[in-house]
PDB file of C-alpha atoms in Angstrom:
ATOM      1  CA  MET A   1     151.121 -16.189 157.425  1.00 31.00           C
ATOM      2  CA  ASN A   2     148.010 -18.289 157.130  1.00 30.00           C
ATOM      3  CA  GLU A   3     144.841 -16.195 157.165  1.00 36.00           C
ATOM      4  CA  SER A   4     142.268 -18.540 158.646  1.00 34.00           C
ATOM      5  CA  LYS A   5     141.052 -15.755 160.959  1.00 46.00           C
ATOM      6  CA  LEU A   6     142.835 -12.739 159.490  1.00 58.00           C
ATOM      7  CA  ASN A   7     140.759 -11.286 156.712  1.00 65.00           C
ATOM      8  CA  ILE A   8     142.270  -7.803 156.757  1.00 80.00           C
ATOM      9  CA  TRP A   9     142.779  -7.774 152.987  1.00 85.00           C
ATOM     10  CA  GLN A  10     139.088  -8.592 152.591  1.00 88.00           C
ATOM     11  CA  VAL A  11     138.291  -5.501 154.654  1.00 92.00           C
ATOM     12  CA  PHE A  12     139.954  -3.392 151.977  1.00 93.00           C
ATOM     13  CA  MET A  13     138.428  -5.546 149.252  1.00 92.00           C
ATOM     14  CA  THR A  14     135.157  -3.828 150.168  1.00 93.00           C
ATOM     15  CA  ARG A  15     136.659  -0.531 148.954  1.00 95.00           C
ATOM     16  CA  ARG A  16     137.230  -1.479 145.340  1.00 95.00           C
ATOM     17  CA  ASP A  17     135.638   1.845 144.461  1.00 95.00           C
ATOM     18  CA  ILE A  18     138.882   3.542 145.529  1.00 96.00           C
ATOM     19  CA  LEU A  19     141.409   0.679 145.589  1.00 97.00           C
ATOM     20  CA  ASN A  20     142.923  -1.723 143.062  1.00 97.00           C
ATOM     21  CA  ILE A  21     143.485  -4.942 145.035  1.00 96.00           C
ATOM     22  CA  PHE A  22     146.366  -7.384 144.535  1.00 96.00           C
ATOM     23  CA  HIS A  23     146.556 -10.582 146.593  1.00 95.00           C
ATOM     24  CA  GLU A  24     150.070 -12.031 146.852  1.00 95.00           C
ATOM     25  CA  PRO A  25     151.087 -11.051 143.313  1.00 97.00           C
ATOM     26  CA  PHE A  26     154.767 -11.815 143.873  1.00 97.00           C
ATOM     27  CA  CYS A  27     153.973 -15.401 144.842  1.00 96.00           C
ATOM     28  CA  ASP A  28     153.478 -16.060 141.119  1.00 97.00           C
ATOM     29  CA  ALA A  29     157.169 -15.388 140.469  1.00 97.00           C
ATOM     30  CA  PHE A  30     158.269 -16.866 143.812  1.00 96.00           C
ATOM     31  CA  TYR A  31     156.549 -20.236 143.281  1.00 95.00           C
ATOM     32  CA  TYR A  32     155.895 -20.682 139.573  1.00 95.00           C
ATOM     33  CA  GLY A  33     157.978 -18.538 137.228  1.00 96.00           C
ATOM     34  CA  PRO A  34     161.408 -19.084 135.665  1.00 96.00           C
ATOM     35  CA  GLU A  35     163.025 -17.137 138.533  1.00 96.00           C
ATOM     36  CA  LYS A  36     161.224 -19.121 141.251  1.00 96.00           C
ATOM     37  CA  ILE A  37     162.891 -19.086 144.662  1.00 93.00           C
ATOM     38  CA  SER A  38     160.661 -21.426 146.620  1.00 93.00           C
ATOM     39  CA  PRO A  39     161.751 -25.069 146.824  1.00 88.00           C
ATOM     40  CA  SER A  40     158.087 -26.109 146.993  1.00 89.00           C
ATOM     41  CA  TRP A  41     157.969 -26.970 143.302  1.00 87.00           C
ATOM     42  CA  THR A  42     160.361 -29.867 143.955  1.00 87.00           C
ATOM     43  CA  ARG A  43     157.601 -31.483 146.074  1.00 88.00           C
ATOM     44  CA  TRP A  44     154.676 -30.768 143.763  1.00 90.00           C
ATOM     45  CA  PRO A  45     153.192 -32.929 141.007  1.00 89.00           C
ATOM     46  CA  ALA A  46     155.163 -32.434 137.799  1.00 87.00           C
ATOM     47  CA  ASP A  47     152.306 -30.633 136.023  1.00 93.00           C
ATOM     48  CA  LYS A  48     151.222 -28.293 138.820  1.00 92.00           C
ATOM     49  CA  ILE A  49     153.096 -25.209 137.564  1.00 93.00           C
ATOM     50  CA  ALA A  50     151.741 -25.722 134.049  1.00 93.00           C
ATOM     51  CA  ARG A  51     148.208 -25.943 135.449  1.00 93.00           C
ATOM     52  CA  THR A  52     148.569 -22.584 137.203  1.00 92.00           C
ATOM     53  CA  GLY A  53     149.202 -20.785 133.922  1.00 94.00           C
ATOM     54  CA  LYS A  54     151.846 -18.763 135.785  1.00 95.00           C
ATOM     55  CA  GLY A  55     154.961 -20.554 134.584  1.00 95.00           C
ATOM     56  CA  HIS A  56     156.075 -17.491 132.595  1.00 97.00           C
ATOM     57  CA  TYR A  57     155.619 -14.972 135.418  1.00 98.00           C
ATOM     58  CA  THR A  58     158.873 -13.175 136.150  1.00 98.00           C
ATOM     59  CA  TYR A  59     159.331 -10.612 138.910  1.00 98.00           C
ATOM     60  CA  ASP A  60     159.402  -7.910 136.273  1.00 98.00           C
ATOM     61  CA  LEU A  61     156.085  -9.037 134.789  1.00 98.00           C
ATOM     62  CA  VAL A  62     154.412  -9.000 138.210  1.00 98.00           C
ATOM     63  CA  LEU A  63     155.795  -5.554 138.957  1.00 98.00           C
ATOM     64  CA  GLN A  64     154.634  -4.243 135.594  1.00 98.00           C
ATOM     65  CA  HIS A  65     151.079  -5.405 136.300  1.00 98.00           C
ATOM     66  CA  ILE A  66     151.161  -3.396 139.537  1.00 98.00           C
ATOM     67  CA  LEU A  67     152.639  -0.302 137.904  1.00 98.00           C
ATOM     68  CA  ASP A  68     150.057  -0.474 135.122  1.00 98.00           C
ATOM     69  CA  ALA A  69     147.250  -0.525 137.702  1.00 98.00           C
ATOM     70  CA  ALA A  70     148.861   2.432 139.470  1.00 97.00           C
ATOM     71  CA  GLU A  71     148.227   4.534 136.360  1.00 97.00           C
ATOM     72  CA  ASP A  72     144.532   4.703 137.296  1.00 97.00           C
ATOM     73  CA  PRO A  73     144.148   8.285 138.614  1.00 97.00           C
ATOM     74  CA  HIS A  74     141.029   7.390 140.593  1.00 96.00           C
ATOM     75  CA  LYS A  75     142.332   4.444 142.616  1.00 97.00           C
ATOM     76  CA  ARG A  76     145.209   3.657 144.942  1.00 97.00           C
ATOM     77  CA  ILE A  77     146.970   0.304 144.954  1.00 97.00           C
ATOM     78  CA  PHE A  78     146.472  -2.137 147.830  1.00 97.00           C
ATOM     79  CA  ILE A  79     148.812  -5.147 147.841  1.00 96.00           C
ATOM     80  CA  LYS A  80     148.689  -7.978 150.354  1.00 95.00           C
ATOM     81  CA  ASP A  81     151.857 -10.045 150.090  1.00 96.00           C
ATOM     82  CA  MET A  82     154.617 -11.827 152.022  1.00 95.00           C
ATOM     83  CA  ALA A  83     158.091 -10.427 152.643  1.00 96.00           C
ATOM     84  CA  GLU A  84     159.529 -13.871 151.892  1.00 96.00           C
ATOM     85  CA  HIS A  85     158.271 -13.588 148.307  1.00 97.00           C
ATOM     86  CA  ILE A  86     160.741 -10.757 147.600  1.00 97.00           C
ATOM     87  CA  ILE A  87     163.694 -11.737 149.822  1.00 96.00           C
ATOM     88  CA  LEU A  88     166.143 -14.493 148.956  1.00 93.00           C
ATOM     89  CA  PRO A  89     166.592 -17.270 151.532  1.00 89.00           C
ATOM     90  CA  THR A  90     170.246 -16.168 151.780  1.00 88.00           C
ATOM     91  CA  HIS A  91     169.037 -12.695 152.830  1.00 90.00           C
ATOM     92  CA  SER A  92     171.622 -11.043 150.601  1.00 85.00           C
ATOM     93  CA  PRO A  93     171.268  -7.214 150.540  1.00 80.00           C
ATOM     94  CA  HIS A  94     172.605  -7.085 146.974  1.00 82.00           C
ATOM     95  CA  ALA A  95     170.376  -9.667 145.285  1.00 88.00           C
ATOM     96  CA  THR A  96     167.980  -9.027 142.448  1.00 93.00           C
ATOM     97  CA  ALA A  97     165.950 -11.054 139.994  1.00 95.00           C
ATOM     98  CA  PRO A  98     167.489 -11.101 136.498  1.00 96.00           C
ATOM     99  CA  SER A  99     164.307  -9.743 134.944  1.00 98.00           C
ATOM    100  CA  LEU A 100     164.445  -6.664 137.206  1.00 98.00           C
ATOM    101  CA  ARG A 101     167.977  -5.542 136.422  1.00 96.00           C
ATOM    102  CA  HIS A 102     166.790  -2.972 133.894  1.00 97.00           C
ATOM    103  CA  ARG A 103     164.704  -1.339 136.638  1.00 97.00           C
ATOM    104  CA  PHE A 104     167.700  -0.327 138.767  1.00 96.00           C
ATOM    105  CA  PRO A 105     168.790   3.285 138.273  1.00 94.00           C
ATOM    106  CA  PRO A 106     172.470   4.189 138.719  1.00 93.00           C
ATOM    107  CA  HIS A 107     173.564   4.249 142.359  1.00 92.00           C
ATOM    108  CA  ASP A 108     170.293   2.772 143.591  1.00 92.00           C
ATOM    109  CA  PRO A 109     170.826   2.178 147.350  1.00 91.00           C
ATOM    110  CA  PRO A 110     170.987  -1.507 148.301  1.00 90.00           C
ATOM    111  CA  ASN A 111     168.138  -3.134 150.175  1.00 92.00           C
ATOM    112  CA  PRO A 112     167.346  -6.700 151.323  1.00 94.00           C
ATOM    113  CA  THR A 113     164.654  -7.339 148.696  1.00 96.00           C
ATOM    114  CA  LEU A 114     164.821  -8.209 145.013  1.00 97.00           C
ATOM    115  CA  LEU A 115     163.185  -4.883 144.140  1.00 96.00           C
ATOM    116  CA  PRO A 116     164.975  -1.581 143.510  1.00 95.00           C
ATOM    117  CA  THR A 117     164.919   0.897 146.359  1.00 93.00           C
ATOM    118  CA  SER A 118     163.377   3.365 143.940  1.00 93.00           C
ATOM    119  CA  ILE A 119     160.365   1.017 143.714  1.00 95.00           C
ATOM    120  CA  LEU A 120     160.131   0.409 147.484  1.00 94.00           C
ATOM    121  CA  ARG A 121     159.865   4.165 147.995  1.00 92.00           C
ATOM    122  CA  LEU A 122     156.545   4.145 146.131  1.00 93.00           C
ATOM    123  CA  PHE A 123     154.753   2.202 148.868  1.00 94.00           C
ATOM    124  CA  ARG A 124     153.537   2.677 152.432  1.00 94.00           C
ATOM    125  CA  PHE A 125     154.162  -0.557 154.334  1.00 96.00           C
ATOM    126  CA  VAL A 126     151.813  -2.140 156.866  1.00 96.00           C
ATOM    127  CA  PHE A 127     152.887  -5.332 158.638  1.00 96.00           C
ATOM    128  CA  LEU A 128     150.415  -7.835 160.084  1.00 95.00           C
ATOM    129  CA  ILE A 129     151.906 -10.335 162.526  1.00 95.00           C
ATOM    130  CA  ARG A 130     150.367 -13.260 164.340  1.00 95.00           C
ATOM    131  CA  ASP A 131     151.553 -15.293 167.304  1.00 96.00           C
ATOM    132  CA  PRO A 132     153.287 -18.358 165.804  1.00 97.00           C
ATOM    133  CA  SER A 133     151.545 -20.579 168.351  1.00 97.00           C
ATOM    134  CA  ALA A 134     148.332 -19.712 166.499  1.00 95.00           C
ATOM    135  CA  ALA A 135     149.646 -19.231 162.967  1.00 95.00           C
ATOM    136  CA  ILE A 136     151.776 -22.371 162.577  1.00 97.00           C
ATOM    137  CA  PRO A 137     149.126 -24.958 163.583  1.00 97.00           C
ATOM    138  CA  SER A 138     146.681 -23.204 161.247  1.00 95.00           C
ATOM    139  CA  LEU A 139     149.210 -23.442 158.427  1.00 95.00           C
ATOM    140  CA  TYR A 140     150.025 -27.065 159.247  1.00 97.00           C
ATOM    141  CA  ARG A 141     146.432 -28.080 158.462  1.00 97.00           C
ATOM    142  CA  CYS A 142     147.126 -27.193 154.826  1.00 96.00           C
ATOM    143  CA  PHE A 143     149.519 -30.147 154.526  1.00 96.00           C
ATOM    144  CA  LEU A 144     147.034 -32.708 155.830  1.00 97.00           C
ATOM    145  CA  PRO A 145     143.844 -34.153 154.287  1.00 97.00           C
ATOM    146  CA  PRO A 146     141.462 -32.810 153.201  1.00 96.00           C
ATOM    147  CA  LEU A 147     143.279 -29.512 152.471  1.00 96.00           C
ATOM    148  CA  SER A 148     146.412 -31.215 151.144  1.00 96.00           C
ATOM    149  CA  ALA A 149     144.350 -32.502 148.216  1.00 95.00           C
ATOM    150  CA  MET A 150     144.028 -28.857 147.158  1.00 95.00           C
ATOM    151  CA  THR A 151     147.473 -27.528 148.170  1.00 93.00           C
ATOM    152  CA  GLU A 152     149.176 -30.614 146.685  1.00 93.00           C
ATOM    153  CA  ASP A 153     151.855 -30.291 149.348  1.00 93.00           C
ATOM    154  CA  HIS A 154     152.429 -32.424 152.428  1.00 93.00           C
ATOM    155  CA  GLU A 155     155.368 -30.764 154.139  1.00 94.00           C
ATOM    156  CA  LEU A 156     155.780 -27.787 156.458  1.00 95.00           C
ATOM    157  CA  ASP A 157     158.928 -26.093 155.162  1.00 94.00           C
ATOM    158  CA  PRO A 158     160.744 -24.190 157.962  1.00 92.00           C
ATOM    159  CA  THR A 159     162.402 -21.948 155.360  1.00 91.00           C
ATOM    160  CA  GLU A 160     159.014 -20.563 154.273  1.00 93.00           C
ATOM    161  CA  LEU A 161     157.485 -19.404 157.539  1.00 96.00           C
ATOM    162  CA  GLY A 162     158.198 -15.753 156.790  1.00 96.00           C
ATOM    163  CA  TYR A 163     158.841 -14.279 160.237  1.00 97.00           C
ATOM    164  CA  ARG A 164     162.547 -13.688 159.725  1.00 97.00           C
ATOM    165  CA  GLU A 165     161.919 -12.064 156.341  1.00 96.00           C
ATOM    166  CA  MET A 166     159.286  -9.784 157.879  1.00 97.00           C
ATOM    167  CA  ARG A 167     161.798  -8.706 160.495  1.00 96.00           C
ATOM    168  CA  ILE A 168     164.487  -8.072 157.880  1.00 95.00           C
ATOM    169  CA  LEU A 169     162.165  -5.919 155.787  1.00 95.00           C
ATOM    170  CA  PHE A 170     160.786  -4.115 158.831  1.00 95.00           C
ATOM    171  CA  ASP A 171     164.275  -3.281 160.104  1.00 94.00           C
ATOM    172  CA  HIS A 172     165.223  -2.020 156.657  1.00 92.00           C
ATOM    173  CA  LEU A 173     162.266   0.347 156.656  1.00 92.00           C
ATOM    174  CA  HIS A 174     162.482   1.165 160.379  1.00 88.00           C
ATOM    175  CA  PRO A 175     166.132   0.471 161.350  1.00 70.00           C
ATOM    176  CA  PRO A 176     167.011   0.105 165.044  1.00 64.00           C
ATOM    177  CA  SER A 177     169.173   2.879 166.419  1.00 56.00           C
ATOM    178  CA  SER A 178     172.130   0.497 166.515  1.00 49.00           C
ATOM    179  CA  SER A 179     171.815  -0.330 162.798  1.00 52.00           C
ATOM    180  CA  SER A 180     173.624   1.301 159.946  1.00 50.00           C
ATOM    181  CA  SER A 181     171.382   3.732 158.066  1.00 46.00           C
ATOM    182  CA  ARG A 182     172.788   2.833 154.674  1.00 46.00           C
ATOM    183  CA  PHE A 183     169.780   0.606 153.963  1.00 46.00           C
ATOM    184  CA  SER A 184     167.145   3.106 155.130  1.00 50.00           C
ATOM    185  CA  VAL A 185     164.372   4.169 152.765  1.00 48.00           C
ATOM    186  CA  PRO A 186     163.283   7.813 153.219  1.00 56.00           C
ATOM    187  CA  GLN A 187     159.522   7.444 153.616  1.00 72.00           C
ATOM    188  CA  PRO A 188     156.946   7.298 156.430  1.00 82.00           C
ATOM    189  CA  PRO A 189     157.804   4.545 158.909  1.00 88.00           C
ATOM    190  CA  PRO A 190     155.973   1.241 158.530  1.00 94.00           C
ATOM    191  CA  LEU A 191     152.883   0.464 160.537  1.00 95.00           C
ATOM    192  CA  LEU A 192     152.590  -2.842 162.379  1.00 96.00           C
ATOM    193  CA  ILE A 193     149.446  -4.582 163.606  1.00 95.00           C
ATOM    194  CA  ASP A 194     149.332  -7.601 165.883  1.00 94.00           C
ATOM    195  CA  ALA A 195     146.548 -10.037 165.046  1.00 93.00           C
ATOM    196  CA  ASP A 196     145.539 -10.328 168.707  1.00 92.00           C
ATOM    197  CA  ASP A 197     144.881  -6.584 168.818  1.00 93.00           C
ATOM    198  CA  LEU A 198     143.001  -6.721 165.515  1.00 93.00           C
ATOM    199  CA  LEU A 199     140.788  -9.605 166.594  1.00 91.00           C
ATOM    200  CA  SER A 200     140.140  -8.053 169.996  1.00 91.00           C
ATOM    201  CA  ASP A 201     138.801  -4.785 168.541  1.00 92.00           C
ATOM    202  CA  PRO A 202     138.753  -4.768 164.729  1.00 92.00           C
ATOM    203  CA  ASP A 203     136.726  -1.558 164.548  1.00 93.00           C
ATOM    204  CA  ALA A 204     139.199   0.469 166.618  1.00 94.00           C
ATOM    205  CA  VAL A 205     142.319  -0.968 164.982  1.00 94.00           C
ATOM    206  CA  LEU A 206     141.077  -0.560 161.417  1.00 95.00           C
ATOM    207  CA  ARG A 207     139.711   2.910 162.137  1.00 95.00           C
ATOM    208  CA  ALA A 208     143.174   3.956 163.344  1.00 95.00           C
ATOM    209  CA  LEU A 209     144.893   2.251 160.411  1.00 95.00           C
ATOM    210  CA  CYS A 210     142.657   3.888 157.830  1.00 96.00           C
ATOM    211  CA  ALA A 211     143.257   7.283 159.414  1.00 95.00           C
ATOM    212  CA  ARG A 212     147.002   6.833 159.042  1.00 95.00           C
ATOM    213  CA  LEU A 213     146.640   5.655 155.449  1.00 95.00           C
ATOM    214  CA  GLY A 214     144.268   8.414 154.421  1.00 95.00           C
ATOM    215  CA  ILE A 215     141.358   6.046 153.714  1.00 96.00           C
ATOM    216  CA  VAL A 216     137.853   6.939 154.849  1.00 95.00           C
ATOM    217  CA  TYR A 217     136.776   4.217 157.286  1.00 95.00           C
ATOM    218  CA  ALA A 218     133.240   2.879 157.649  1.00 93.00           C
ATOM    219  CA  PRO A 219     132.088   0.007 159.915  1.00 93.00           C
ATOM    220  CA  ALA A 220     130.491  -1.570 156.837  1.00 93.00           C
ATOM    221  CA  MET A 221     134.016  -2.506 155.727  1.00 94.00           C
ATOM    222  CA  LEU A 222     133.940  -5.284 158.348  1.00 94.00           C
ATOM    223  CA  ALA A 223     131.345  -7.332 156.423  1.00 92.00           C
ATOM    224  CA  TRP A 224     131.427  -8.915 152.963  1.00 90.00           C
ATOM    225  CA  GLU A 225     128.427 -11.116 152.357  1.00 85.00           C
ATOM    226  CA  GLY A 226     127.341 -10.306 148.814  1.00 84.00           C
ATOM    227  CA  PRO A 227     127.892 -12.567 145.793  1.00 89.00           C
ATOM    228  CA  GLU A 228     130.128  -9.954 144.165  1.00 91.00           C
ATOM    229  CA  GLU A 229     132.519  -9.980 147.143  1.00 88.00           C
ATOM    230  CA  LEU A 230     132.576 -13.789 147.164  1.00 87.00           C
ATOM    231  CA  ALA A 231     133.265 -13.969 143.437  1.00 92.00           C
ATOM    232  CA  PHE A 232     136.048 -11.393 143.683  1.00 92.00           C
ATOM    233  CA  ALA A 233     137.696 -13.168 146.631  1.00 90.00           C
ATOM    234  CA  LYS A 234     137.507 -16.487 144.804  1.00 89.00           C
ATOM    235  CA  SER A 235     139.152 -14.965 141.731  1.00 91.00           C
ATOM    236  CA  LEU A 236     142.109 -13.923 143.876  1.00 90.00           C
ATOM    237  CA  LEU A 237     142.384 -17.075 146.000  1.00 88.00           C
ATOM    238  CA  ASP A 238     141.987 -19.795 143.391  1.00 87.00           C
ATOM    239  CA  LYS A 239     145.732 -19.797 142.652  1.00 87.00           C
ATOM    240  CA  LEU A 240     146.390 -20.725 146.311  1.00 89.00           C
ATOM    241  CA  ALA A 241     143.667 -23.333 146.690  1.00 90.00           C
ATOM    242  CA  GLY A 242     143.603 -24.921 150.124  1.00 93.00           C
ATOM    243  CA  TYR A 243     145.513 -22.195 151.940  1.00 92.00           C
ATOM    244  CA  HIS A 244     142.685 -19.689 152.386  1.00 89.00           C
ATOM    245  CA  GLU A 245     139.540 -21.799 152.616  1.00 89.00           C
ATOM    246  CA  ASP A 246     138.418 -20.248 155.901  1.00 86.00           C
ATOM    247  CA  ALA A 247     138.926 -16.742 154.531  1.00 86.00           C
ATOM    248  CA  LEU A 248     137.113 -17.652 151.328  1.00 86.00           C
ATOM    249  CA  HIS A 249     134.044 -18.774 153.248  1.00 85.00           C
ATOM    250  CA  SER A 250     134.080 -15.944 155.771  1.00 88.00           C
ATOM    251  CA  THR A 251     131.517 -13.134 155.749  1.00 89.00           C
ATOM    252  CA  GLY A 252     133.227 -10.557 157.929  1.00 91.00           C
ATOM    253  CA  LEU A 253     135.740  -9.659 160.609  1.00 90.00           C
ATOM    254  CA  ARG A 254     134.228  -9.722 164.077  1.00 88.00           C
ATOM    255  CA  ALA A 255     135.638  -9.067 167.511  1.00 90.00           C
ATOM    256  CA  GLN A 256     136.818 -12.130 169.409  1.00 88.00           C
ATOM    257  CA  PRO A 257     137.455 -11.982 173.164  1.00 82.00           C
ATOM    258  CA  PRO A 258     141.148 -12.392 174.006  1.00 78.00           C
ATOM    259  CA  ALA A 259     142.303 -15.470 175.854  1.00 73.00           C
ATOM    260  CA  GLU A 260     142.265 -15.061 179.617  1.00 68.00           C
ATOM    261  CA  ARG A 261     145.838 -16.280 179.812  1.00 75.00           C
ATOM    262  CA  ARG A 262     148.565 -17.562 177.565  1.00 85.00           C
ATOM    263  CA  ARG A 263     148.745 -21.343 177.443  1.00 92.00           C
ATOM    264  CA  SER A 264     151.820 -23.035 178.821  1.00 96.00           C
ATOM    265  CA  ARG A 265     154.278 -24.786 176.541  1.00 97.00           C
ATOM    266  CA  GLY A 266     153.076 -28.135 177.841  1.00 97.00           C
ATOM    267  CA  GLU A 267     149.427 -27.268 177.175  1.00 97.00           C
ATOM    268  CA  GLU A 268     150.253 -26.241 173.617  1.00 98.00           C
ATOM    269  CA  ASP A 269     152.204 -29.424 172.953  1.00 98.00           C
ATOM    270  CA  ALA A 270     149.420 -31.595 174.365  1.00 98.00           C
ATOM    271  CA  GLU A 271     146.789 -29.900 172.199  1.00 97.00           C
ATOM    272  CA  TRP A 272     148.909 -30.176 169.042  1.00 98.00           C
ATOM    273  CA  GLU A 273     149.636 -33.846 169.672  1.00 98.00           C
ATOM    274  CA  ALA A 274     145.920 -34.517 170.158  1.00 98.00           C
ATOM    275  CA  ARG A 275     145.096 -32.740 166.881  1.00 97.00           C
ATOM    276  CA  PHE A 276     148.059 -33.657 164.685  1.00 98.00           C
ATOM    277  CA  GLY A 277     149.799 -36.638 166.271  1.00 98.00           C
ATOM    278  CA  ALA A 278     153.261 -36.806 167.795  1.00 98.00           C
ATOM    279  CA  GLU A 279     155.113 -36.178 164.532  1.00 97.00           C
ATOM    280  CA  GLY A 280     152.937 -33.199 163.649  1.00 98.00           C
ATOM    281  CA  ALA A 281     153.238 -31.722 167.139  1.00 98.00           C
ATOM    282  CA  LYS A 282     157.031 -32.002 166.938  1.00 98.00           C
ATOM    283  CA  ALA A 283     157.150 -30.234 163.549  1.00 98.00           C
ATOM    284  CA  ILE A 284     154.851 -27.469 164.803  1.00 98.00           C
ATOM    285  CA  ARG A 285     156.850 -26.952 168.002  1.00 98.00           C
ATOM    286  CA  GLU A 286     160.112 -26.659 166.089  1.00 98.00           C
ATOM    287  CA  ALA A 287     158.559 -24.131 163.696  1.00 98.00           C
ATOM    288  CA  VAL A 288     156.984 -22.092 166.504  1.00 98.00           C
ATOM    289  CA  ASP A 289     160.269 -21.962 168.403  1.00 98.00           C
ATOM    290  CA  LEU A 290     162.060 -20.900 165.229  1.00 98.00           C
ATOM    291  CA  CYS A 291     159.695 -17.943 164.763  1.00 98.00           C
ATOM    292  CA  ARG A 292     159.153 -16.911 168.381  1.00 98.00           C
ATOM    293  CA  GLU A 293     162.046 -14.460 168.762  1.00 98.00           C
ATOM    294  CA  ASP A 294     161.250 -12.597 165.539  1.00 98.00           C
ATOM    295  CA  TYR A 295     157.558 -12.368 166.439  1.00 97.00           C
ATOM    296  CA  GLU A 296     158.237 -11.002 169.921  1.00 97.00           C
ATOM    297  CA  TYR A 297     160.699  -8.486 168.500  1.00 97.00           C
ATOM    298  CA  LEU A 298     158.214  -7.220 165.911  1.00 96.00           C
ATOM    299  CA  ARG A 299     155.394  -7.148 168.426  1.00 96.00           C
ATOM    300  CA  GLY A 300     157.249  -4.451 170.329  1.00 95.00           C
ATOM    301  CA  PHE A 301     156.570  -2.052 167.448  1.00 95.00           C
ATOM    302  CA  ARG A 302     152.861  -2.689 167.097  1.00 95.00           C
ATOM    303  CA  MET A 303     150.421   0.208 166.769  1.00 92.00           C
ATOM    304  CA  GLY A 304     149.456   1.615 170.109  1.00 76.00           C
ATOM    305  CA  VAL A 305     152.712   0.553 171.762  1.00 45.00           C
ATOM    306  CA  VAL A 306     155.405   2.477 169.893  1.00 40.00           C
ATOM    307  CA  GLY A 307     154.533   5.843 168.399  1.00 41.00           C
ATOM    308  CA  GLU A 308     155.493   6.842 164.898  1.00 40.00           C
TER     309      GLU A 308
END
């Protein structure tokens, strides 16, 4: 999900006194390492992976960095990442990355990710979803000038939109009553936030989220204007240059009034064609339609709608 307006990880970045922050750590293995899953590298300049310095990052190396940070007795781990970075495009429930095989204990229950179930049990999961009619056009900008000069990609890949993978992981952690429980992970159920709710009242949503996570909330978490915050954000976002420019230059998360009504399909198409041309509007519409069902399904579990 593109974060042009969704700076929730930056909210928690302000609590580095109690949190060790990781921003999309598994993307290093997903995009750049010897076990890379993403097809994006086939479209990139030949030397891009070498320039990242991440060409040796395996899934095991990324996980070890996280586990090492977890040894700090004074800080909890906060990871912002994408479900698609740890789920194969085939969605196989028995897949793993070769480098992680030594991590699997005997009789480890299967799950849809590349990680052992014993590792998944260590985390409390929070899902942030955004209406694809807002998220996909924002993402599409990253494949056009001037941002494409930084992303070095010019194609919206429908296999990397992430909504289906979010649903798969969510259902694994919070299986529907009709699902088999053989994939269930015994831990607190996941929390799910809809971006519209967050943007409408960030103070109320984040106050409730922090209460459920056992983090002391303060309204000051909604602002990050100091040079230290900017430098820290830049250190995390440089590896994904072009994808988070709005977030990088933001100074806080502020309430935005909700739209008075949802735009019609025709109104959306007309706006996208005016902004991106006919070809761009067609690509965006196809991607939005592809993600719509999964988004609406997940939205039914958002905080404040379905109790834990």
